[in-house]
Structures are given as structure tokens and as C-alpha cells.
Short mmCIF file of C-alpha atoms in Angstrom, two decimals:
data_model
loop_
_atom_site.label_atom_id
_atom_site.label_comp_id
_atom_site.label_asym_id
_atom_site.label_seq_id
_atom_site.Cartn_x
_atom_site.Cartn_y
_atom_site.Cartn_z
CA MET A 1 16.27 19.53 -23.99
CA LEU A 2 14.92 21.45 -26.86
CA ARG A 3 16.96 19.19 -29.39
CA ASN A 4 14.41 16.52 -28.69
CA TYR A 5 11.55 18.82 -29.83
CA THR A 6 12.03 20.35 -33.15
CA SER A 7 10.47 23.76 -33.97
CA THR A 8 8.07 22.11 -36.40
CA ARG A 9 6.84 19.65 -33.77
CA LEU A 10 6.38 22.57 -31.32
CA LEU A 11 4.50 24.46 -34.00
CA TYR A 12 2.15 21.55 -34.48
CA ILE A 13 1.52 21.18 -30.80
CA SER A 14 0.82 24.85 -30.46
CA LEU A 15 -1.66 24.81 -33.36
CA ILE A 16 -3.60 21.96 -31.80
CA ALA A 17 -3.35 23.50 -28.34
CA GLY A 18 -4.48 26.88 -29.70
CA LEU A 19 -7.38 25.20 -31.41
CA PHE A 20 -8.42 23.52 -28.19
CA VAL A 21 -8.24 26.86 -26.29
CA ILE A 22 -10.19 28.91 -28.83
CA TYR A 23 -12.78 26.13 -29.51
CA PRO A 24 -15.68 27.82 -27.62
CA ASP A 25 -15.40 30.80 -29.87
CA ILE A 26 -15.44 28.66 -32.95
CA THR A 27 -18.73 27.27 -31.97
CA TRP A 28 -20.20 30.54 -31.46
CA LEU A 29 -18.73 32.07 -34.65
CA PRO A 30 -21.68 31.47 -36.73
CA TYR A 31 -24.03 33.12 -34.19
CA ASP A 32 -21.81 36.22 -33.76
CA LEU A 33 -21.45 36.67 -37.53
CA GLY A 34 -25.22 36.49 -37.92
CA ASN A 35 -25.69 39.29 -35.57
CA LEU A 36 -23.30 41.63 -37.44
CA ILE A 37 -24.00 43.71 -40.50
CA PRO A 38 -21.96 42.61 -43.58
CA ASP A 39 -19.38 45.31 -43.22
CA GLU A 40 -18.48 44.32 -39.77
CA ARG A 41 -18.06 40.58 -40.56
CA THR A 42 -14.72 40.89 -42.42
CA GLY A 43 -13.22 42.73 -39.48
CA TYR A 44 -14.61 40.26 -36.98
CA ILE A 45 -13.11 37.19 -38.98
CA ALA A 46 -9.81 38.99 -39.29
CA PHE A 47 -9.75 39.68 -35.47
CA PHE A 48 -10.66 36.02 -34.81
CA ILE A 49 -7.78 34.95 -36.95
CA PHE A 50 -5.47 37.32 -35.09
CA ARG A 51 -6.70 35.97 -31.80
CA TYR A 52 -5.94 32.38 -32.77
CA ALA A 53 -2.53 33.35 -34.10
CA PHE A 54 -1.84 35.19 -30.80
CA TYR A 55 -2.72 32.13 -28.70
CA VAL A 56 -0.60 29.75 -31.04
CA GLY A 57 2.39 32.24 -30.62
CA LEU A 58 2.02 32.34 -26.88
CA ILE A 59 1.76 28.58 -26.44
CA PHE A 60 4.83 28.04 -28.67
CA LEU A 61 6.80 30.67 -26.61
CA LEU A 62 5.78 29.30 -23.22
CA ILE A 63 6.58 25.67 -24.21
CA SER A 64 9.91 26.67 -25.80
CA ARG A 65 10.83 28.52 -22.52
CA ASN A 66 9.65 25.57 -20.41
CA LEU A 67 11.98 23.24 -22.37
CA THR A 68 14.97 25.48 -22.42
CA LYS A 69 14.84 27.95 -19.61
CA ILE A 70 13.06 26.32 -16.73
CA GLN A 71 14.86 23.55 -15.07
CA THR A 72 13.15 23.41 -11.78
CA PRO A 73 11.40 20.14 -10.70
CA VAL A 74 8.93 22.17 -8.52
CA PHE A 75 5.63 22.36 -10.33
CA GLN A 76 4.50 25.35 -8.41
CA LYS A 77 7.57 27.44 -9.42
CA ARG A 78 7.02 26.47 -13.08
CA LEU A 79 3.29 27.47 -12.82
CA LEU A 80 4.25 30.74 -11.33
CA TYR A 81 6.74 31.54 -14.04
CA ASN A 82 4.28 30.77 -16.74
CA GLY A 83 1.49 32.57 -15.03
CA CYS A 84 3.61 35.75 -14.87
CA ASN A 85 4.41 35.54 -18.67
CA SER A 86 0.71 34.85 -19.36
CA ILE A 87 -0.44 37.92 -17.42
CA GLY A 88 1.96 40.06 -19.46
CA ALA A 89 0.66 38.60 -22.63
CA TYR A 90 -2.85 39.05 -21.41
CA LEU A 91 -2.22 42.82 -21.01
CA VAL A 92 -0.65 43.06 -24.50
CA TYR A 93 -3.51 41.25 -26.00
CA GLY A 94 -6.05 43.38 -24.22
CA LEU A 95 -4.46 46.68 -25.55
CA ILE A 96 -4.42 45.22 -29.09
CA SER A 97 -7.99 44.06 -28.97
CA PHE A 98 -9.30 47.53 -27.79
CA LEU A 99 -7.29 49.16 -30.61
CA LEU A 100 -8.47 46.88 -33.26
CA TYR A 101 -11.89 45.80 -32.17
CA ALA A 102 -13.74 47.69 -29.31
CA LYS A 103 -15.87 44.87 -28.01
CA VAL A 104 -15.31 44.23 -24.32
CA LYS A 105 -15.98 40.55 -24.83
CA HIS A 106 -12.58 40.08 -26.30
CA PHE A 107 -10.99 41.16 -23.13
CA GLY A 108 -13.53 39.71 -20.77
CA SER A 109 -13.75 36.66 -18.41
CA LEU A 110 -13.78 34.07 -21.23
CA VAL A 111 -10.53 35.36 -22.76
CA LEU A 112 -9.03 35.49 -19.13
CA PHE A 113 -10.07 31.91 -18.62
CA GLN A 114 -8.42 30.97 -22.12
CA PHE A 115 -5.26 32.53 -20.93
CA PHE A 116 -5.39 30.56 -17.65
CA VAL A 117 -5.83 27.22 -19.71
CA ILE A 118 -2.83 28.21 -21.84
CA THR A 119 -0.77 28.65 -18.62
CA ILE A 120 -1.85 25.27 -17.34
CA LEU A 121 -1.18 23.47 -20.64
CA SER A 122 2.21 25.01 -20.97
CA THR A 123 3.24 24.16 -17.43
CA LEU A 124 2.07 20.53 -17.72
CA MET A 125 3.88 20.16 -20.91
CA GLY A 126 7.23 21.46 -19.55
CA HIS A 127 6.73 19.45 -16.21
CA LEU A 128 6.00 16.10 -18.01
CA VAL A 129 8.96 16.60 -20.27
CA LEU A 130 11.23 17.19 -17.31
CA LEU A 131 9.91 14.14 -15.52
CA ASN A 132 10.46 12.12 -18.63
CA ARG A 133 14.03 13.38 -18.93
CA GLU A 134 14.76 12.57 -15.28
CA LYS A 135 13.30 9.16 -15.80
CA ARG A 136 15.70 8.47 -18.70
CA ASN A 137 18.67 9.86 -16.75
CA ARG A 138 17.63 7.61 -13.84
CA GLU A 139 17.53 4.69 -16.17
CA LEU A 140 20.90 5.50 -17.51
CA GLU A 141 22.36 5.85 -13.95
CA ILE A 142 20.96 2.43 -13.11
CA GLU A 143 22.66 0.91 -16.13
CA GLU A 144 25.90 2.58 -15.18
CA LEU A 145 25.56 1.37 -11.72
CA LYS A 146 25.00 -2.21 -12.89
CA VAL A 147 28.15 -2.03 -14.84
CA GLU A 148 30.10 -0.64 -11.80
CA ASN A 149 28.56 -3.42 -9.72
CA LEU A 150 29.81 -6.10 -12.00
CA GLN A 151 33.34 -4.33 -11.92
CA SER A 152 33.23 -4.19 -8.22
CA ARG A 153 32.48 -7.86 -7.97
CA TYR A 154 35.44 -8.43 -10.25
CA ASP A 155 37.60 -6.14 -8.06
CA ALA A 156 36.51 -7.93 -4.90
CA LEU A 157 38.15 -11.06 -6.33
CA THR A 158 41.15 -9.51 -7.92
CA ASN A 159 41.89 -6.92 -5.37
CA GLN A 160 41.27 -8.90 -2.26
CA ILE A 161 42.59 -12.32 -3.34
CA ASN A 162 45.80 -10.77 -4.57
CA PRO A 163 49.33 -11.93 -4.17
CA HIS A 164 50.00 -9.61 -1.32
CA PHE A 165 47.05 -10.87 0.61
CA PHE A 166 47.74 -14.44 -0.27
CA PHE A 167 51.42 -14.32 0.76
CA ASN A 168 50.60 -12.59 4.03
CA SER A 169 48.14 -15.38 4.79
CA LEU A 170 50.88 -17.96 4.04
CA ASN A 171 53.39 -16.07 6.02
CA GLY A 172 51.04 -16.09 9.01
CA LEU A 173 50.58 -19.81 8.56
CA THR A 174 54.38 -20.44 8.22
CA SER A 175 55.01 -18.54 11.44
CA LEU A 176 52.59 -20.77 13.32
CA ILE A 177 54.17 -23.91 11.85
CA HIS A 178 57.64 -22.70 13.03
CA LYS A 179 56.24 -22.28 16.47
CA GLN A 180 54.83 -25.84 16.33
CA ASP A 181 51.55 -24.67 17.81
CA ASN A 182 49.31 -27.40 16.15
CA ASN A 183 46.13 -26.04 17.73
CA LYS A 184 46.62 -22.61 16.43
CA THR A 185 47.87 -23.83 13.07
CA LEU A 186 44.80 -25.93 12.59
CA MET A 187 42.40 -23.09 13.71
CA TYR A 188 44.37 -20.79 11.29
CA VAL A 189 43.92 -23.12 8.27
CA ASN A 190 40.20 -23.39 9.14
CA LYS A 191 39.65 -19.60 9.39
CA LEU A 192 41.64 -19.18 6.18
CA SER A 193 39.41 -21.64 4.37
CA ASP A 194 36.32 -19.84 5.66
CA VAL A 195 37.77 -16.50 4.37
CA PHE A 196 38.51 -17.77 0.88
CA ARG A 197 35.26 -19.70 0.58
CA TYR A 198 33.18 -16.56 1.51
CA ILE A 199 35.06 -14.34 -0.99
CA LEU A 200 34.90 -16.87 -3.83
CA GLN A 201 31.16 -17.24 -3.34
CA SER A 202 30.55 -13.47 -3.31
CA ASP A 203 29.83 -13.31 -7.02
CA LYS A 204 26.72 -15.47 -6.39
CA LYS A 205 25.14 -13.26 -3.84
CA ASP A 206 24.01 -9.68 -3.67
CA LEU A 207 22.70 -9.18 -0.06
CA VAL A 208 23.58 -11.27 2.98
CA THR A 209 22.50 -10.95 6.50
CA LEU A 210 24.58 -9.07 9.07
CA LYS A 211 25.22 -12.49 10.73
CA GLU A 212 26.86 -13.95 7.69
CA GLU A 213 28.96 -10.84 7.19
CA LEU A 214 30.04 -10.92 10.78
CA ASP A 215 30.85 -14.62 10.76
CA PHE A 216 33.28 -13.79 7.86
CA VAL A 217 34.72 -11.01 9.88
CA ASP A 218 35.33 -13.26 12.77
CA ALA A 219 37.41 -15.48 10.48
CA PHE A 220 39.22 -12.63 9.02
CA ARG A 221 39.83 -11.11 12.45
CA TYR A 222 41.48 -14.35 13.71
CA MET A 223 44.04 -14.24 10.75
CA MET A 224 44.78 -10.51 11.33
CA GLU A 225 45.25 -10.95 15.05
CA VAL A 226 47.65 -13.70 14.43
CA ARG A 227 49.53 -11.68 11.75
CA PHE A 228 49.83 -8.62 13.97
CA GLU A 229 50.50 -10.66 17.19
CA HIS A 230 47.62 -9.05 19.06
CA LYS A 231 48.37 -5.52 18.09
CA LEU A 232 45.15 -5.38 16.28
CA GLU A 233 41.97 -5.76 18.14
CA TYR A 234 38.39 -6.00 16.90
CA ARG A 235 35.54 -4.98 19.17
CA ILE A 236 32.13 -6.05 17.89
CA ALA A 237 29.14 -5.03 19.94
CA ILE A 238 25.92 -6.01 17.98
CA ASP A 239 22.80 -7.47 19.62
CA GLU A 240 21.64 -10.88 18.19
CA LYS A 241 18.16 -9.37 17.42
CA ASN A 242 19.85 -7.10 14.82
CA LEU A 243 21.66 -9.89 13.01
CA ALA A 244 18.82 -10.35 10.43
CA TYR A 245 19.57 -6.96 8.86
CA GLN A 246 20.98 -7.29 5.37
CA LEU A 247 23.81 -5.49 3.50
CA PRO A 248 25.71 -6.15 0.24
CA ILE A 249 28.19 -9.00 0.60
CA LEU A 250 31.85 -8.08 1.39
CA SER A 251 30.87 -4.70 2.65
CA ILE A 252 33.09 -4.84 5.66
CA LEU A 253 36.22 -6.36 4.20
CA PRO A 254 37.37 -3.27 2.26
CA LEU A 255 37.10 -1.16 5.40
CA LEU A 256 39.07 -3.62 7.37
CA ASP A 257 41.71 -3.82 4.68
CA ASN A 258 42.00 -0.07 4.51
CA VAL A 259 42.82 0.08 8.17
CA VAL A 260 45.83 -2.12 7.60
CA VAL A 261 46.84 -0.52 4.41
CA HIS A 262 46.69 3.15 5.69
CA ASN A 263 47.78 2.88 9.38
CA LYS A 264 50.82 1.93 11.39
CA ILE A 265 50.15 -0.96 13.60
CA ASP A 266 52.88 -1.76 16.08
CA SER A 267 53.47 -1.88 19.81
CA ASP A 268 53.33 1.99 20.14
CA HIS A 269 50.12 2.16 17.84
CA LYS A 270 47.78 -0.65 18.96
CA MET A 271 44.81 -0.71 16.52
CA VAL A 272 41.36 -1.15 17.99
CA ILE A 273 38.53 -1.36 15.42
CA ASP A 274 34.93 -0.81 16.78
CA ILE A 275 32.06 -2.40 14.80
CA PHE A 276 28.59 -1.59 16.21
CA LEU A 277 25.02 -0.44 15.36
CA ASN A 278 23.99 3.24 16.12
CA LYS A 279 20.61 4.44 16.85
CA ALA A 280 19.74 5.05 13.15
CA HIS A 281 20.44 1.22 12.63
CA GLU A 282 23.59 1.91 10.56
CA LEU A 283 26.62 -0.48 10.87
CA VAL A 284 29.40 1.66 12.11
CA VAL A 285 33.04 0.68 11.54
CA SER A 286 35.47 3.03 13.34
CA ASN A 287 39.17 3.01 13.98
CA PRO A 288 41.81 5.56 15.27
CA ILE A 289 44.14 7.05 12.57
CA TYR A 290 47.84 6.26 12.83
CA PRO A 291 49.17 7.55 9.49
CA LYS A 292 52.15 5.85 7.95
CA LEU A 293 55.17 7.90 7.27
CA TYR A 294 54.95 6.99 3.57
CA LYS A 295 51.40 6.85 2.32
CA ASN A 296 50.58 3.89 0.09
CA GLN A 297 49.73 4.69 -3.48
CA THR A 298 46.15 3.48 -3.68
CA ASN A 299 43.57 4.30 -6.38
CA GLY A 300 40.69 4.57 -3.84
CA THR A 301 38.52 1.91 -5.74
CA GLY A 302 37.72 0.17 -2.46
CA LEU A 303 35.37 2.84 -1.05
CA LYS A 304 34.04 3.84 -4.45
CA ASN A 305 33.12 0.28 -5.31
CA LEU A 306 31.34 -0.01 -2.01
CA GLN A 307 29.41 3.19 -2.51
CA SER A 308 28.36 2.06 -5.99
CA ARG A 309 27.16 -1.38 -4.64
CA PHE A 310 25.04 0.17 -1.88
CA GLN A 311 23.49 2.67 -4.37
CA LEU A 312 22.61 -0.18 -6.80
CA LEU A 313 21.55 -2.86 -4.39
CA MET A 314 19.93 -0.84 -1.78
CA ASP A 315 19.42 2.67 -3.27
CA LYS A 316 21.27 4.09 -0.22
CA GLN A 317 24.50 5.97 0.33
CA ILE A 318 27.26 5.15 2.79
CA ARG A 319 28.69 7.87 4.93
CA ILE A 320 32.27 8.61 5.53
CA GLU A 321 33.62 10.80 8.38
CA ASN A 322 37.27 11.57 8.96
CA LYS A 323 37.81 13.65 12.22
CA GLY A 324 41.58 13.63 11.79
CA ASP A 325 42.26 11.27 14.63
CA VAL A 326 39.31 8.86 13.93
CA PHE A 327 38.10 7.35 10.72
CA THR A 328 34.41 6.14 10.66
CA VAL A 329 32.27 4.71 7.91
CA TYR A 330 28.49 4.33 8.23
CA LEU A 331 26.83 1.53 6.34
CA PRO A 332 22.92 1.57 5.92
CA LEU A 333 21.18 -1.71 6.65
CA LYS A 334 18.07 -3.16 5.07
CA PRO A 335 15.51 -5.00 7.25
CA LEU A 336 14.95 -8.70 6.29
CA ALA A 337 11.79 -8.91 4.31
#
């Protein structure tokens, strides 16, 4: 942090702050000199200059340490640290003042108050610089999250509407056509249309209501249940009064997709996905774990993108819980304004 504050700049700040602290003595200087005999005036002025230089050096040292050594955001801890250093400096100053100039006033209540002012000024300087640095870091994080959000939107289109997903959808449709089940085929086409429409419109929205997201899940669910011939079941238990909550668009899809990618789903491993709200008003998506013999090589961007979008759009974090036999993701929700 010190690289942003050169030694010359710190010296200027210390000179000005030292002048501010010693100002009452400057105003009394003519009066004090008038009460002294000529032989004492030179020593008095010399000691006055020493005192000012001592204050400047102490301020310079405290501010430097505040910018390089103290990283705590707690103001009280910073104040305590500076106070301890100031007490030590006060004792050293008192010893020097008695050796050079034996007037008690130079170690009295006014001087003690001046050291107190030095402590407060140095603490405020370090604290304000820390707050400013955290603000800049926060702004940088926000910019990075914006970039990640744009990337996640792109990934939502490129990763979710990929050839694998597309061909699986067509295979499901082909299977229904071969069975000559016109009603199911028509329903499948309608649901497929709803899924693609929702995904293609995702780059135009940030937050959607829980109702919109669950309507999409309903369309996606139908396709998956047809594909896995009822070996995959979705259990959604959410009261209608909670459907107005908001969350980032396409928040549930990567979770549902991960279930299919990472688990065996067959007659011996029927998959049941539970979607509900807990007492903390988080959307919970939970499923049992049936690991495949050969794990798919994935880059893990789905959950990372989801975390980034929640951080950017809602300033909240998702929670992930893996108990070994059950995998659960908790999505925070935002009340509709």
C-alpha cells in the first residue's frame, strides 16, 4: 500500500499535521519568549524546534506503519496499536525534555493531549486509506464479475444448446415418432419449443421470478422423463405464495444437467430430484448420488458460472453440500420489489 504514498508525500503530510498539533504553542511563543531572559530564549527556541521535529517524525512513523504493517479493518485495533506506540514515544519525549529543558509544562497535560491528537490523526489516516483500498478492490471485483457474467451468458448458450443436448432432444422426438404416439409427440415438440425459447431469451434478462424458472423446469422435466422412460422423477414442492421470489435466469438448468451428467440413471438407479424451499427461503435442489463407473471429464464451469452470476446480480453466494450419498445446492432468493 505504501507504493501509492511516496516518502516525500508522507513527509509533507507529517509536516502539516505536526504544525496543526503544535499550533497552540506557536501562538503562545511570543508570550513565553517575553517572559524569559535573553540567555534562555535561544535554548527555548531550540527546544521548540526539537519538539516540532519530534512530532513530525512520530507522525511520519505512525502513518508509515499504518500503511505497511497494520492491515486490520477494525478501527479499535488500529487505534490501540497507535496508542501503544504513542505512549512509548511520549515517555521518550518526556525523558528528553527533562534532560534538555527542565520546565514541567513540556511534559504536562497539553503535551499529553497533543500526543493523543497525533494518535487520532494517524489512526484516521490509516483507516481511510484502508477503506479506499477496499473500495478500489471491490470495484475491481465487480468489473471482473461483470465480465464473468457475460461469459456465463455465453456459456449458457454454447454449453446448454450444444450438439449433445440437441441430438438427445431429437432422439427423444424420434423415439416418440417411431412409437406413433401423436399426442406425446406433439406435447414433446411443444415442450422442446418452450425450452429453446427460454434459453434463447436468457441473454435479455437478468432476474426472473421463481414461477418463470419453474415453468421452464416443467418443460425440461417432460423431455427428460421421456428420454429416461420414467427412470428420472422431479418432485417440486413450492407454495404458490412463494413464486414471486426472484433469482438469476437459468439457475436451475445447470443443476439438473449435472445430475444427468454425473450419475447413473437406470432401472436399478432411479433418480429422484427434489426441488423445494427451506425455512431460510432458499431454493433447494437435491438428488441422490449414483456415481458412474467412468467419470465424465468436465471443467466445472457450470457451478462456477452460477456462483458468479449470483454474486453479481444478487450479491449473494450459493451453497453446495455433498454428503457422499446426497448432493444438494442451496440458491438464495430475492423478494420481488
